[in-house]
Amino acid sequence: MTHTYQEAGTQSALVVMAHPAESSLTRAVTNAIVEALQADGYNAEMADLDAERFDPVFGPADHAAFNCKDALPADVRKEQQRLDRADHLILVYPVYWWSMPALLKGWIDRVFVAGWAFDEDAEGRITKRLGRLKVSLVAIAAASEATYGKRGYREAMKAQIETGIFDFCGAPVLASMLVTPDRLKHRSAPQEIATTLIRHVQIVR
């Protein structure tokens, strides 16, 4: 299910969520972010990957397209077109095993492909193609900030997601929020998180 809020003459944001439960904090935070974006004058589209039944598996059709033997699958092209309409991409997700859920990782695997997110020439030189797309990340954690710091998980997530995916494609990361349990104690937490995120976005707007 996709919710689109239209207002002419404003910037556009695609908010992508990966969580199956209607009552999840991830969903509450996502809804708060969409509402805050709308209040700030954005066209905000919410992509609920679970409700939309997006297939995260990089399958034979994806592999054929990767090897230039066939066109991109229609569902992948649809996602790329949604991103082409957006100025900002915001990912909201629970942390599973110190990374993003398989559903969201599969979305990136299938959508952020060569020829759209980047190019690679015969000598292996990379051309980054997503410099126009600003990115914000909101990871909902179950472990404490101290655990992430002690074990190095936070730095590992930054290396994998911020550098390994978005910097590789040239998309600047405006905000990268790790929301730990101490920030989720109050009922107003989703709105507070959304407000903090919007402040980051407004700085470079």
PDB file of C-alpha atoms in Angstrom:
ATOM      1  CA  MET A   1       0.000   0.000   0.000  1.00  0.00           C
ATOM      2  CA  THR A   2       1.343   3.418  -0.940  1.00  0.00           C
ATOM      3  CA  HIS A   3       0.152   6.719   0.511  1.00  0.00           C
ATOM      4  CA  THR A   4       0.898   9.815  -1.553  1.00  0.00           C
ATOM      5  CA  TYR A   5       0.409  13.392  -0.428  1.00  0.00           C
ATOM      6  CA  GLN A   6       0.539  15.914  -3.265  1.00  0.00           C
ATOM      7  CA  GLU A   7       1.253  19.618  -3.003  1.00  0.00           C
ATOM      8  CA  ALA A   8       2.445  21.476  -6.085  1.00  0.00           C
ATOM      9  CA  GLY A   9       5.770  23.283  -6.109  1.00  0.00           C
ATOM     10  CA  THR A  10       7.389  21.458  -3.197  1.00  0.00           C
ATOM     11  CA  GLN A  11      10.150  18.925  -2.813  1.00  0.00           C
ATOM     12  CA  SER A  12       9.309  15.237  -2.782  1.00  0.00           C
ATOM     13  CA  ALA A  13      10.266  12.537  -0.318  1.00  0.00           C
ATOM     14  CA  LEU A  14       9.904   8.771  -0.526  1.00  0.00           C
ATOM     15  CA  VAL A  15       9.670   7.163   2.914  1.00  0.00           C
ATOM     16  CA  VAL A  16      10.356   3.421   2.734  1.00  0.00           C
ATOM     17  CA  MET A  17       9.328   1.193   5.619  1.00  0.00           C
ATOM     18  CA  ALA A  18      10.078  -2.485   6.201  1.00  0.00           C
ATOM     19  CA  HIS A  19       8.035  -3.974   9.053  1.00  0.00           C
ATOM     20  CA  PRO A  20       5.038  -6.354   8.918  1.00  0.00           C
ATOM     21  CA  ALA A  21       3.230  -5.354  12.135  1.00  0.00           C
ATOM     22  CA  GLU A  22       0.554  -2.657  12.186  1.00  0.00           C
ATOM     23  CA  SER A  23       1.329  -1.884  15.844  1.00  0.00           C
ATOM     24  CA  SER A  24       5.121  -1.635  15.455  1.00  0.00           C
ATOM     25  CA  LEU A  25       7.212   1.325  16.546  1.00  0.00           C
ATOM     26  CA  THR A  26       8.687   1.316  13.061  1.00  0.00           C
ATOM     27  CA  ARG A  27       5.263   1.996  11.581  1.00  0.00           C
ATOM     28  CA  ALA A  28       4.456   4.654  14.198  1.00  0.00           C
ATOM     29  CA  VAL A  29       7.727   6.453  13.479  1.00  0.00           C
ATOM     30  CA  THR A  30       7.154   6.174   9.726  1.00  0.00           C
ATOM     31  CA  ASN A  31       3.671   7.674   9.994  1.00  0.00           C
ATOM     32  CA  ALA A  32       5.008  10.500  12.160  1.00  0.00           C
ATOM     33  CA  ILE A  33       7.740  11.249   9.619  1.00  0.00           C
ATOM     34  CA  VAL A  34       5.262  11.347   6.723  1.00  0.00           C
ATOM     35  CA  GLU A  35       3.018  13.713   8.694  1.00  0.00           C
ATOM     36  CA  ALA A  36       5.969  15.945   9.627  1.00  0.00           C
ATOM     37  CA  LEU A  37       7.128  16.078   6.002  1.00  0.00           C
ATOM     38  CA  GLN A  38       3.637  17.006   4.863  1.00  0.00           C
ATOM     39  CA  ALA A  39       3.449  19.745   7.498  1.00  0.00           C
ATOM     40  CA  ASP A  40       6.803  21.065   6.276  1.00  0.00           C
ATOM     41  CA  GLY A  41       5.476  21.331   2.721  1.00  0.00           C
ATOM     42  CA  TYR A  42       6.799  18.155   1.124  1.00  0.00           C
ATOM     43  CA  ASN A  43       5.095  15.797  -1.268  1.00  0.00           C
ATOM     44  CA  ALA A  44       5.534  12.653   0.824  1.00  0.00           C
ATOM     45  CA  GLU A  45       5.040   9.140  -0.519  1.00  0.00           C
ATOM     46  CA  MET A  46       5.180   6.181   1.844  1.00  0.00           C
ATOM     47  CA  ALA A  47       6.278   2.804   0.480  1.00  0.00           C
ATOM     48  CA  ASP A  48       5.222  -0.043   2.771  1.00  0.00           C
ATOM     49  CA  LEU A  49       7.264  -2.892   1.319  1.00  0.00           C
ATOM     50  CA  ASP A  50       5.497  -5.590   3.315  1.00  0.00           C
ATOM     51  CA  ALA A  51       1.971  -4.418   2.469  1.00  0.00           C
ATOM     52  CA  GLU A  52       2.952  -4.005  -1.179  1.00  0.00           C
ATOM     53  CA  ARG A  53       4.326  -7.559  -1.199  1.00  0.00           C
ATOM     54  CA  PHE A  54       7.610  -6.472  -2.731  1.00  0.00           C
ATOM     55  CA  ASP A  55       9.694  -9.518  -3.664  1.00  0.00           C
ATOM     56  CA  PRO A  56      13.176  -9.035  -2.148  1.00  0.00           C
ATOM     57  CA  VAL A  57      14.772 -12.026  -3.892  1.00  0.00           C
ATOM     58  CA  PHE A  58      17.365 -11.222  -6.555  1.00  0.00           C
ATOM     59  CA  GLY A  59      16.190 -13.933  -8.935  1.00  0.00           C
ATOM     60  CA  PRO A  60      16.833 -15.168 -12.479  1.00  0.00           C
ATOM     61  CA  ALA A  61      15.144 -12.149 -14.100  1.00  0.00           C
ATOM     62  CA  ASP A  62      17.318  -9.776 -12.077  1.00  0.00           C
ATOM     63  CA  HIS A  63      20.412 -11.765 -12.974  1.00  0.00           C
ATOM     64  CA  ALA A  64      19.526 -11.676 -16.681  1.00  0.00           C
ATOM     65  CA  ALA A  65      19.100  -7.901 -16.507  1.00  0.00           C
ATOM     66  CA  PHE A  66      22.406  -7.614 -14.624  1.00  0.00           C
ATOM     67  CA  ASN A  67      24.132  -9.454 -17.472  1.00  0.00           C
ATOM     68  CA  CYS A  68      22.373  -7.248 -20.070  1.00  0.00           C
ATOM     69  CA  LYS A  69      20.468 -10.220 -21.474  1.00  0.00           C
ATOM     70  CA  ASP A  70      17.013  -8.870 -20.677  1.00  0.00           C
ATOM     71  CA  ALA A  71      15.183  -5.758 -19.466  1.00  0.00           C
ATOM     72  CA  LEU A  72      14.761  -4.948 -15.797  1.00  0.00           C
ATOM     73  CA  PRO A  73      11.782  -6.652 -14.138  1.00  0.00           C
ATOM     74  CA  ALA A  74       8.699  -4.418 -14.125  1.00  0.00           C
ATOM     75  CA  ASP A  75       8.521  -4.183 -10.323  1.00  0.00           C
ATOM     76  CA  VAL A  76      12.134  -2.995 -10.156  1.00  0.00           C
ATOM     77  CA  ARG A  77      11.576  -0.347 -12.810  1.00  0.00           C
ATOM     78  CA  LYS A  78       8.500   0.840 -10.898  1.00  0.00           C
ATOM     79  CA  GLU A  79      10.608   1.361  -7.760  1.00  0.00           C
ATOM     80  CA  GLN A  80      13.282   3.219  -9.711  1.00  0.00           C
ATOM     81  CA  GLN A  81      10.615   5.514 -11.147  1.00  0.00           C
ATOM     82  CA  ARG A  82       9.363   6.274  -7.634  1.00  0.00           C
ATOM     83  CA  LEU A  83      12.894   7.189  -6.640  1.00  0.00           C
ATOM     84  CA  ASP A  84      13.338   9.283  -9.784  1.00  0.00           C
ATOM     85  CA  ARG A  85      10.418  11.416  -8.596  1.00  0.00           C
ATOM     86  CA  ALA A  86      11.942  11.948  -5.152  1.00  0.00           C
ATOM     87  CA  ASP A  87      14.421  14.512  -3.875  1.00  0.00           C
ATOM     88  CA  HIS A  88      14.807  12.693  -0.557  1.00  0.00           C
ATOM     89  CA  LEU A  89      14.816   9.008   0.361  1.00  0.00           C
ATOM     90  CA  ILE A  90      14.100   8.120   3.983  1.00  0.00           C
ATOM     91  CA  LEU A  91      14.493   4.529   5.158  1.00  0.00           C
ATOM     92  CA  VAL A  92      12.793   3.513   8.412  1.00  0.00           C
ATOM     93  CA  TYR A  93      13.492   0.005   9.660  1.00  0.00           C
ATOM     94  CA  PRO A  94      14.053  -2.178  12.727  1.00  0.00           C
ATOM     95  CA  VAL A  95      17.587  -3.435  13.278  1.00  0.00           C
ATOM     96  CA  TYR A  96      17.802  -7.197  12.670  1.00  0.00           C
ATOM     97  CA  TRP A  97      21.143  -8.811  13.490  1.00  0.00           C
ATOM     98  CA  TRP A  98      22.891  -5.426  13.458  1.00  0.00           C
ATOM     99  CA  SER A  99      21.663  -4.492  10.005  1.00  0.00           C
ATOM    100  CA  MET A 100      18.459  -3.851   8.056  1.00  0.00           C
ATOM    101  CA  PRO A 101      15.752  -6.510   7.512  1.00  0.00           C
ATOM    102  CA  ALA A 102      16.085  -8.836   4.525  1.00  0.00           C
ATOM    103  CA  LEU A 103      13.034  -7.220   2.912  1.00  0.00           C
ATOM    104  CA  LEU A 104      14.709  -3.815   2.806  1.00  0.00           C
ATOM    105  CA  LYS A 105      18.129  -5.195   1.867  1.00  0.00           C
ATOM    106  CA  GLY A 106      16.493  -7.125  -0.984  1.00  0.00           C
ATOM    107  CA  TRP A 107      14.796  -3.928  -2.150  1.00  0.00           C
ATOM    108  CA  ILE A 108      18.214  -2.291  -2.362  1.00  0.00           C
ATOM    109  CA  ASP A 109      19.768  -5.371  -3.995  1.00  0.00           C
ATOM    110  CA  ARG A 110      17.191  -5.349  -6.769  1.00  0.00           C
ATOM    111  CA  VAL A 111      16.623  -1.620  -7.259  1.00  0.00           C
ATOM    112  CA  PHE A 112      20.064  -0.009  -6.804  1.00  0.00           C
ATOM    113  CA  VAL A 113      21.624  -1.708  -9.807  1.00  0.00           C
ATOM    114  CA  ALA A 114      24.219  -0.811 -12.423  1.00  0.00           C
ATOM    115  CA  GLY A 115      22.899   1.436 -15.141  1.00  0.00           C
ATOM    116  CA  TRP A 116      20.665   3.293 -12.710  1.00  0.00           C
ATOM    117  CA  ALA A 117      22.436   3.741  -9.348  1.00  0.00           C
ATOM    118  CA  PHE A 118      25.960   3.586 -10.775  1.00  0.00           C
ATOM    119  CA  ASP A 119      27.936   2.639 -13.866  1.00  0.00           C
ATOM    120  CA  GLU A 120      31.069   0.548 -14.166  1.00  0.00           C
ATOM    121  CA  ASP A 121      33.295   0.669 -17.235  1.00  0.00           C
ATOM    122  CA  ALA A 122      35.472  -2.087 -18.702  1.00  0.00           C
ATOM    123  CA  GLU A 123      38.386  -1.030 -16.484  1.00  0.00           C
ATOM    124  CA  GLY A 124      36.283  -1.242 -13.335  1.00  0.00           C
ATOM    125  CA  ARG A 125      35.954   2.516 -12.870  1.00  0.00           C
ATOM    126  CA  ILE A 126      32.755   3.487 -11.066  1.00  0.00           C
ATOM    127  CA  THR A 127      30.538   6.433 -11.965  1.00  0.00           C
ATOM    128  CA  LYS A 128      28.150   7.428  -9.172  1.00  0.00           C
ATOM    129  CA  ARG A 129      24.703   8.311 -10.516  1.00  0.00           C
ATOM    130  CA  LEU A 130      22.629   9.228  -7.458  1.00  0.00           C
ATOM    131  CA  GLY A 131      24.204  12.502  -6.388  1.00  0.00           C
ATOM    132  CA  ARG A 132      20.836  14.234  -6.720  1.00  0.00           C
ATOM    133  CA  LEU A 133      19.154  11.948  -4.151  1.00  0.00           C
ATOM    134  CA  LYS A 134      19.474  12.916  -0.486  1.00  0.00           C
ATOM    135  CA  VAL A 135      19.165  10.057   2.011  1.00  0.00           C
ATOM    136  CA  SER A 136      18.156   9.810   5.664  1.00  0.00           C
ATOM    137  CA  LEU A 137      18.234   6.634   7.753  1.00  0.00           C
ATOM    138  CA  VAL A 138      16.169   5.849  10.837  1.00  0.00           C
ATOM    139  CA  ALA A 139      17.094   2.534  12.462  1.00  0.00           C
ATOM    140  CA  ILE A 140      14.909   1.344  15.365  1.00  0.00           C
ATOM    141  CA  ALA A 141      17.135  -0.564  17.779  1.00  0.00           C
ATOM    142  CA  ALA A 142      16.414  -3.010  20.605  1.00  0.00           C
ATOM    143  CA  ALA A 143      19.866  -2.823  22.234  1.00  0.00           C
ATOM    144  CA  SER A 144      21.332   0.103  24.150  1.00  0.00           C
ATOM    145  CA  GLU A 145      23.641   2.777  22.772  1.00  0.00           C
ATOM    146  CA  ALA A 146      26.401   1.337  25.010  1.00  0.00           C
ATOM    147  CA  THR A 147      26.049  -2.096  23.371  1.00  0.00           C
ATOM    148  CA  TYR A 148      26.376  -0.611  19.890  1.00  0.00           C
ATOM    149  CA  GLY A 149      29.455   1.338  20.963  1.00  0.00           C
ATOM    150  CA  LYS A 150      31.114  -1.466  22.906  1.00  0.00           C
ATOM    151  CA  ARG A 151      30.806  -4.081  20.185  1.00  0.00           C
ATOM    152  CA  GLY A 152      31.436  -1.749  17.241  1.00  0.00           C
ATOM    153  CA  TYR A 153      28.058  -2.508  15.696  1.00  0.00           C
ATOM    154  CA  ARG A 154      27.273   1.148  15.025  1.00  0.00           C
ATOM    155  CA  GLU A 155      30.463   1.697  13.039  1.00  0.00           C
ATOM    156  CA  ALA A 156      29.871  -1.570  11.186  1.00  0.00           C
ATOM    157  CA  MET A 157      26.381  -0.405  10.182  1.00  0.00           C
ATOM    158  CA  LYS A 158      27.759   2.924   8.978  1.00  0.00           C
ATOM    159  CA  ALA A 159      30.420   1.186   6.891  1.00  0.00           C
ATOM    160  CA  GLN A 160      27.948  -1.264   5.400  1.00  0.00           C
ATOM    161  CA  ILE A 161      24.984   1.022   4.736  1.00  0.00           C
ATOM    162  CA  GLU A 162      26.150   4.637   4.565  1.00  0.00           C
ATOM    163  CA  THR A 163      29.482   4.025   2.840  1.00  0.00           C
ATOM    164  CA  GLY A 164      28.960   0.659   1.171  1.00  0.00           C
ATOM    165  CA  ILE A 165      25.604   1.483  -0.403  1.00  0.00           C
ATOM    166  CA  PHE A 166      24.847   5.189  -0.564  1.00  0.00           C
ATOM    167  CA  ASP A 167      28.317   6.699  -0.842  1.00  0.00           C
ATOM    168  CA  PHE A 168      29.110   4.093  -3.498  1.00  0.00           C
ATOM    169  CA  CYS A 169      26.163   5.444  -5.520  1.00  0.00           C
ATOM    170  CA  GLY A 170      26.939   9.079  -4.697  1.00  0.00           C
ATOM    171  CA  ALA A 171      23.796   9.723  -2.638  1.00  0.00           C
ATOM    172  CA  PRO A 172      24.625  11.998   0.340  1.00  0.00           C
ATOM    173  CA  VAL A 173      23.382  10.814   3.741  1.00  0.00           C
ATOM    174  CA  LEU A 174      21.888  13.822   5.555  1.00  0.00           C
ATOM    175  CA  ALA A 175      20.952  12.036   8.757  1.00  0.00           C
ATOM    176  CA  SER A 176      21.625   8.620  10.216  1.00  0.00           C
ATOM    177  CA  MET A 177      19.634   8.040  13.381  1.00  0.00           C
ATOM    178  CA  LEU A 178      20.025   4.996  15.611  1.00  0.00           C
ATOM    179  CA  VAL A 179      16.958   5.102  17.859  1.00  0.00           C
ATOM    180  CA  THR A 180      17.761   3.121  21.010  1.00  0.00           C
ATOM    181  CA  PRO A 181      15.202   2.005  23.653  1.00  0.00           C
ATOM    182  CA  ASP A 182      15.911   4.953  25.968  1.00  0.00           C
ATOM    183  CA  ARG A 183      14.455   7.246  23.275  1.00  0.00           C
ATOM    184  CA  LEU A 184      11.281   5.192  22.938  1.00  0.00           C
ATOM    185  CA  LYS A 185       9.953   5.327  26.508  1.00  0.00           C
ATOM    186  CA  HIS A 186       7.421   8.087  25.941  1.00  0.00           C
ATOM    187  CA  ARG A 187       4.252   8.002  23.855  1.00  0.00           C
ATOM    188  CA  SER A 188       5.458  11.091  21.998  1.00  0.00           C
ATOM    189  CA  ALA A 189       8.671   9.368  20.868  1.00  0.00           C
ATOM    190  CA  PRO A 190       7.628   8.904  17.191  1.00  0.00           C
ATOM    191  CA  GLN A 191       6.796  12.596  16.850  1.00  0.00           C
ATOM    192  CA  GLU A 192      10.048  13.615  18.579  1.00  0.00           C
ATOM    193  CA  ILE A 193      12.061  11.395  16.238  1.00  0.00           C
ATOM    194  CA  ALA A 194      10.258  12.865  13.225  1.00  0.00           C
ATOM    195  CA  THR A 195      10.930  16.408  14.419  1.00  0.00           C
ATOM    196  CA  THR A 196      14.644  15.671  14.851  1.00  0.00           C
ATOM    197  CA  LEU A 197      14.833  14.164  11.377  1.00  0.00           C
ATOM    198  CA  ILE A 198      13.063  17.104   9.753  1.00  0.00           C
ATOM    199  CA  ARG A 199      15.544  19.495  11.372  1.00  0.00           C
ATOM    200  CA  HIS A 200      18.418  17.619   9.729  1.00  0.00           C
ATOM    201  CA  VAL A 201      16.664  17.755   6.360  1.00  0.00           C
ATOM    202  CA  GLN A 202      15.861  21.466   6.654  1.00  0.00           C
ATOM    203  CA  ILE A 203      19.519  22.385   7.188  1.00  0.00           C
ATOM    204  CA  VAL A 204      20.417  21.397   3.616  1.00  0.00           C
ATOM    205  CA  ARG A 205      17.091  22.090   1.965  1.00  0.00           C
TER     206      ARG A 205
END
